[in-house]
XYZ file of C-alpha atoms in Angstrom:
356
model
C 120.968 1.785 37.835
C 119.480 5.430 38.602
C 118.441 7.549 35.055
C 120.690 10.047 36.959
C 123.926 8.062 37.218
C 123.663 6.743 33.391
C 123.242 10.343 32.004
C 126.313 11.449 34.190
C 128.379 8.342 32.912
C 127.493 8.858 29.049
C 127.754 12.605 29.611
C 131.295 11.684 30.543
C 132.052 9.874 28.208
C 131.285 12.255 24.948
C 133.288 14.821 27.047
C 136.230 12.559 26.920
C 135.809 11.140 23.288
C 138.325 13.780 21.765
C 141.056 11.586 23.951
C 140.249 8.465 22.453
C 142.011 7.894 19.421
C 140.257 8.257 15.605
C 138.711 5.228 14.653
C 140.818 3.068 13.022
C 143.975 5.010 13.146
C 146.566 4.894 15.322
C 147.972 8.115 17.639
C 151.597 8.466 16.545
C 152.742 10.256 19.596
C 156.532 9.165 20.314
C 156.499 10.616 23.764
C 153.389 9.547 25.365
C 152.079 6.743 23.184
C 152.501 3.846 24.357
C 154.136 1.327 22.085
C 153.139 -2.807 21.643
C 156.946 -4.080 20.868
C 156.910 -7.816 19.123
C 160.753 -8.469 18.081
C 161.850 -4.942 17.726
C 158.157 -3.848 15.513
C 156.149 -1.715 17.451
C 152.609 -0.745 16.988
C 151.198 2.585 17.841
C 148.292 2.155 20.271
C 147.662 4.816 22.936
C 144.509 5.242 25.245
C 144.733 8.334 26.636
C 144.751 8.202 30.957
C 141.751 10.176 31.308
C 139.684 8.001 28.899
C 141.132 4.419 30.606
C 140.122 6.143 34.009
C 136.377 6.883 32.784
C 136.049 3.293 30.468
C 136.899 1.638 34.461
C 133.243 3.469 35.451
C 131.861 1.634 31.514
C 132.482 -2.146 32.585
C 131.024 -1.755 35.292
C 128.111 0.042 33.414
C 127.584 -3.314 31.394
C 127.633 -5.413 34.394
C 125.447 -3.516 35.942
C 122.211 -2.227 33.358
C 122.489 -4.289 30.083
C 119.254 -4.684 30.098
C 118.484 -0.427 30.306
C 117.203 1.601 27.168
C 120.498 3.347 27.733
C 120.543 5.151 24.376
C 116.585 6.633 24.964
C 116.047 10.373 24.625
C 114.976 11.241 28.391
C 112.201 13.273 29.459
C 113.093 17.770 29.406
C 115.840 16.578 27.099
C 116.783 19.763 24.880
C 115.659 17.769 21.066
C 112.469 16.067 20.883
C 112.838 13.107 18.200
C 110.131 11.715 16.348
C 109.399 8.331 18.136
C 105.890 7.009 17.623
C 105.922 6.178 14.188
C 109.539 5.913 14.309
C 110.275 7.705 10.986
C 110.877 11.690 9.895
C 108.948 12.802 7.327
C 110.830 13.011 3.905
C 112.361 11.036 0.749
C 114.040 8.455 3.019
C 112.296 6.321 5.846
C 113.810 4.720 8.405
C 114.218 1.567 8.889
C 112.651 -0.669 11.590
C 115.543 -2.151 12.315
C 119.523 -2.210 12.134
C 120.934 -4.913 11.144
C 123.976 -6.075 13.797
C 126.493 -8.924 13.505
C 127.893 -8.605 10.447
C 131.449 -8.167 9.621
C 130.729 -5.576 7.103
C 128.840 -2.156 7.962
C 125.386 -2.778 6.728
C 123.436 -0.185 4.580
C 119.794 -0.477 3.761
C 120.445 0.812 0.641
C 123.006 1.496 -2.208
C 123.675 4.762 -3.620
C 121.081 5.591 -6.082
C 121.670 8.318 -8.730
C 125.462 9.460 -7.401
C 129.138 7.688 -7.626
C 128.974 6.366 -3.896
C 132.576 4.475 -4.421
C 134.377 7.725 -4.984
C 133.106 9.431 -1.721
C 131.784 9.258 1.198
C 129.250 11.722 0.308
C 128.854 13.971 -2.551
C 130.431 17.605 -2.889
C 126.895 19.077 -2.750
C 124.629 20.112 -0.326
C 121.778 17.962 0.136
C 118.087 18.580 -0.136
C 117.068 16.560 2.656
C 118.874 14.938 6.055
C 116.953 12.323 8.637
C 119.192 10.871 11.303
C 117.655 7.139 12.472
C 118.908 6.309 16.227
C 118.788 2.725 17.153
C 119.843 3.199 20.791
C 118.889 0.155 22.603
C 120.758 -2.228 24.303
C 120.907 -4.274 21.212
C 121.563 -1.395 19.297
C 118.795 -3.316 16.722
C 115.167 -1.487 16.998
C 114.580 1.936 15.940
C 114.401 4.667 18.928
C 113.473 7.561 17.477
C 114.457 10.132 13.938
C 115.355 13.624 13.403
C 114.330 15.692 10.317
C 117.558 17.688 10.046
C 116.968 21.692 10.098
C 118.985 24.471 9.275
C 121.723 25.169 7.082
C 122.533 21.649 5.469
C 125.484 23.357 3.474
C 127.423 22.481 6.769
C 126.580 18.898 6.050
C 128.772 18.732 3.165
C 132.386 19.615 3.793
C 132.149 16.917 6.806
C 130.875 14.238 4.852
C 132.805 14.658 1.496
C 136.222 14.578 2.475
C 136.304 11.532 4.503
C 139.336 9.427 3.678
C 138.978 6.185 2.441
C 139.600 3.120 4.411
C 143.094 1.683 3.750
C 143.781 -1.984 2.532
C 146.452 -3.065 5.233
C 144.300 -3.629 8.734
C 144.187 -0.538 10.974
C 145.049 0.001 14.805
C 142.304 0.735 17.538
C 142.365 1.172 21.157
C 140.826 -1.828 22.772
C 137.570 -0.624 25.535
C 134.194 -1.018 26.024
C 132.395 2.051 25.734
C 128.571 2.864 26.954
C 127.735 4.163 23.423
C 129.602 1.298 21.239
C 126.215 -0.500 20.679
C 124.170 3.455 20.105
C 123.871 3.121 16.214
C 122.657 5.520 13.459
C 121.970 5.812 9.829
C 122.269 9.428 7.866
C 120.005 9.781 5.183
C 120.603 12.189 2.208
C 118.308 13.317 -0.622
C 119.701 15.043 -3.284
C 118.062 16.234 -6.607
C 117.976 13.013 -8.547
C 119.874 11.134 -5.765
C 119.872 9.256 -2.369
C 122.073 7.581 -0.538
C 122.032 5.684 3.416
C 125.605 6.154 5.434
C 125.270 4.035 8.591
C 126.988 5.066 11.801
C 128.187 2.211 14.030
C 128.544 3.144 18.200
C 131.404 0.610 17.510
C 134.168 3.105 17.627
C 136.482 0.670 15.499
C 134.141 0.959 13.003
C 134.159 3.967 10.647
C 131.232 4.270 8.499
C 130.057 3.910 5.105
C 127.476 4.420 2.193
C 127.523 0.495 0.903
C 130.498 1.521 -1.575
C 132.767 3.956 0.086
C 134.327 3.462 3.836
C 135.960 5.577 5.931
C 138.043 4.786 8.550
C 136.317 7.789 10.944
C 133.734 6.541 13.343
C 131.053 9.589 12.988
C 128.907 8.550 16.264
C 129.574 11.316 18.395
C 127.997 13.448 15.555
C 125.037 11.732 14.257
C 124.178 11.698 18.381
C 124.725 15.690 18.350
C 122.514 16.031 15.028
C 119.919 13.486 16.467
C 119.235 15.048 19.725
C 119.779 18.928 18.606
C 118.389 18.689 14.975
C 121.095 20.693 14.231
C 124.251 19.857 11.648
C 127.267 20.759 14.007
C 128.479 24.725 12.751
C 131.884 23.445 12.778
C 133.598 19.712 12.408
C 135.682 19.134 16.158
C 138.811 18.067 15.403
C 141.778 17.308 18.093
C 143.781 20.067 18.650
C 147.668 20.377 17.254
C 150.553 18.473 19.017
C 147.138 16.021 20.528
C 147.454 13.046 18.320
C 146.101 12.296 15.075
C 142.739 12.246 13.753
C 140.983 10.238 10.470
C 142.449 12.903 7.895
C 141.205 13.828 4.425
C 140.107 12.336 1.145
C 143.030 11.691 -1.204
C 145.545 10.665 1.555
C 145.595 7.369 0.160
C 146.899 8.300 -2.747
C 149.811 11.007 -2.055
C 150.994 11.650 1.583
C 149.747 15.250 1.214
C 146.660 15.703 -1.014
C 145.638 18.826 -2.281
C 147.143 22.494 -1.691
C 147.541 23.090 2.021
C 147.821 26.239 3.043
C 149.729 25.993 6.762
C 151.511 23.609 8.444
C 152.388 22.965 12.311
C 154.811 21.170 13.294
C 154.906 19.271 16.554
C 158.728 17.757 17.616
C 158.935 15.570 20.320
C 161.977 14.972 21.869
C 163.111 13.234 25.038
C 160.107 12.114 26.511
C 159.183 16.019 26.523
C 155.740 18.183 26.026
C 155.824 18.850 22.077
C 157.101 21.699 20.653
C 154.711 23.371 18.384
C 156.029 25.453 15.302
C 153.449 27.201 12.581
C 154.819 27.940 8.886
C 153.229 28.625 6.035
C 156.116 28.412 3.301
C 155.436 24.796 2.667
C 155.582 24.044 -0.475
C 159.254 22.334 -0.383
C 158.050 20.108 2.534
C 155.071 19.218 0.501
C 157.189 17.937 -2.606
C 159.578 16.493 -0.836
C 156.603 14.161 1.030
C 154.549 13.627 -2.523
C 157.437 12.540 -3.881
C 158.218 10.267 -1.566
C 157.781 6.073 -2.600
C 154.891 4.993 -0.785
C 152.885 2.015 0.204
C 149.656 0.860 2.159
C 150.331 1.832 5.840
C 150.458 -0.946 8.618
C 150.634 1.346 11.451
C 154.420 -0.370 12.623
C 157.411 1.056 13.247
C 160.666 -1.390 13.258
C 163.641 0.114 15.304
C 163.482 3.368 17.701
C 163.704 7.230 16.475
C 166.845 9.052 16.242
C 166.853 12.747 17.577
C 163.325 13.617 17.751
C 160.160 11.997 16.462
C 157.703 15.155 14.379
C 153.950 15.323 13.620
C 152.946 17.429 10.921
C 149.376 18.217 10.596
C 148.649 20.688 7.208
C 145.825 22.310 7.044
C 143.335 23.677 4.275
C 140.751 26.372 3.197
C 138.040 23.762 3.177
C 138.046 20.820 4.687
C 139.671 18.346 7.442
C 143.697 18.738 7.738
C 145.842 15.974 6.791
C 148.564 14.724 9.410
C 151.992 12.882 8.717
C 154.527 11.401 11.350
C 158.148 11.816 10.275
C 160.245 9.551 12.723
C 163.952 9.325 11.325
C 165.878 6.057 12.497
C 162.359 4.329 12.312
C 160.819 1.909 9.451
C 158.511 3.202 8.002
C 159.944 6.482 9.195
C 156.846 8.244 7.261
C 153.585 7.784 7.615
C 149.870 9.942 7.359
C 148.257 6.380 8.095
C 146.828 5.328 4.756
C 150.736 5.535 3.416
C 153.792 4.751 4.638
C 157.733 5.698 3.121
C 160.914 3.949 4.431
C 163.141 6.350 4.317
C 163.072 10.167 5.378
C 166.437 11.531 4.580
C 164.398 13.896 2.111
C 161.823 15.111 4.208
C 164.709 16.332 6.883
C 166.240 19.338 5.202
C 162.883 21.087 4.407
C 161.572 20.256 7.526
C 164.374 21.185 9.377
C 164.921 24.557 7.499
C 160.945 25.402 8.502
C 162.302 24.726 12.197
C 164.805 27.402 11.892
């Protein structure tokens, strides 16, 4: 297979990762999502038409090259990496080798001098970043590393609001993709401090530090930082009234964390293109959801929604948004996908009031 077809093909593919769903979560659309039904349960599982159209061209992108350094840095690429010795200069050196096969994510490391079960990554900036690619077939032997430049404040508010994985087992889009076996480890100095997070390509994945997992695969990233040397200026996320994405740190704990600040609203109805409302007098939609009785999510809905199914993403000063599905005549007829709530006859009267 020609250089020149596998950089078009994986070029494709990041262009189309924002319509694969979040790693780990589910899309909750109720119009265009399709739905798995087993006895009247259905499980939320959509692959977007675009994406199942491009991961066609990926099979046969296996079949064809396994055997291809696929994941290489090629020549007039925009980032040199460090590749010879294999390691950036810094605290933290890269390893030789990542270690595949396991049904944990492996870490060469613990945390060392910071709380890694409570985050993802701390709510500091760090002192020092080197992103380790392991981008062969095997996804095993080191490719190349990046000493990260620039403003490493930016580094933070990605990393340290995270959420948490969630204890019931989590919904992903079945496919193959070209960069599932591209994997990378993030290393972070901080004064007194360091800590590994390793990046599966394994978009069911997430990531994690050794203590603390998230249910967001990060790969698309680490590959931007790797090849620019740059921390992203601003964290992508999907657009409103596209689907869901991972969410935020604390999720798992109250169905909206925090103090929001906004909320849109996305109501879909009929089988029709949602209907997006903004508000930001939220606070009785907020208490009504944090006060609702929760439990672990399991990303199923028994029965069909009455009326119209709604997708409420709030959003913050700092950090990722949260996003809830409200879907009346279902059960669980709440859900932000660490927690679920049977029952939304509360959450209808302050939602519907914001809806005018």
């Amino acid at each position: 297979m020609s250089d020149h077809f596998e950089d078009e093909l994986r070029a494709t593919m990041r262009d189309h990762d924002h319509e694969a769903p979040a790693a780990g979560l589910p899309d909750f659309r109720a119009a265009d999502a399709p739905r798995v039904p087993t006895g009247g349960r259905y499980t939320w599982l959509p692959i977007a038409a675009a994406a199942a159209a491009v991961l066609t061209l990926v099979g046969i992108t296996f079949a064809l090259g396994p055997g291809e350094n696929r994941g290489a840095p090629k020549a007039g690429a925009a980032a040199s990496v460090t590749s010879s010795a294999g390691r950036a200069a810094g605290a933290l050196s890269c390893p030789d080798r990542y270690v595949t096969g396991r049904n944990d994510i492996w870490v060469p490391a613990q945390p060392v001098g910071l709380d890694g079960a409570a985050r993802l990554a701390p709510d500091r900036t760090p002192a020092e970043l080197v992103v380790c690619a392991y981008l062969n077939p095997s996804g095993a032997s080191l490719s190349g590393s990046r000493a990260v430049t620039g403003d490493l404040a930016r580094v933070t508010p990605t990393l340290t609001w995270q959420p948490r994985l969630g204890s019931a087992p989590t919904a992903c889009a079945s496919y193959l993709a070209t960069t599932d076996s591209d994997n990378y480890l993030l290393g972070l100095t901080y004064r007194g401090a360091t800590e590994w997070i390793s990046v599966p390509g394994n978009h069911c994945a997430g990531a994690s530090n050794g203590r603390f997992r998230t249910v967001r695969n990060l790969r698309a990233l680490a590959e931007s930082t790797y090849r620019s040397g740059v921390w992203p200026a601003k964290d992508a996320m999907p657009a409103p009234c596209t689907g869901f994405a991972a969410g935020r740190l604390g999720q798992e704990t109250v169905m909206v964390p925090d103090h929001p600040t906004a909320v849109t609203i996305c109501t879909y109805r009929d089988g029709r293109r949602p209907v997006r409302t903004d508000r930001v007098d939220i606070n009785d939609l907020v208490a009504a959801l944090d006060a609702l009785r929760t439990s672990p999510s399991t990303h199923t809905c028994q029965g069909s929604p009455t009326d119209a199914t709604y997708e409420l993403e709030f959003t913050y000063r700092d950090g990722p948004p949260v996003w809830v599905r409200v879907s009346p005549g279902c059960t669980p007829s709440v859900d932000n996908g660490n927690l679920q709530a049977s029952d939304a006859n509360s959450v209808l009267a302050p939602l519907h009031a914001l809806l005018g």
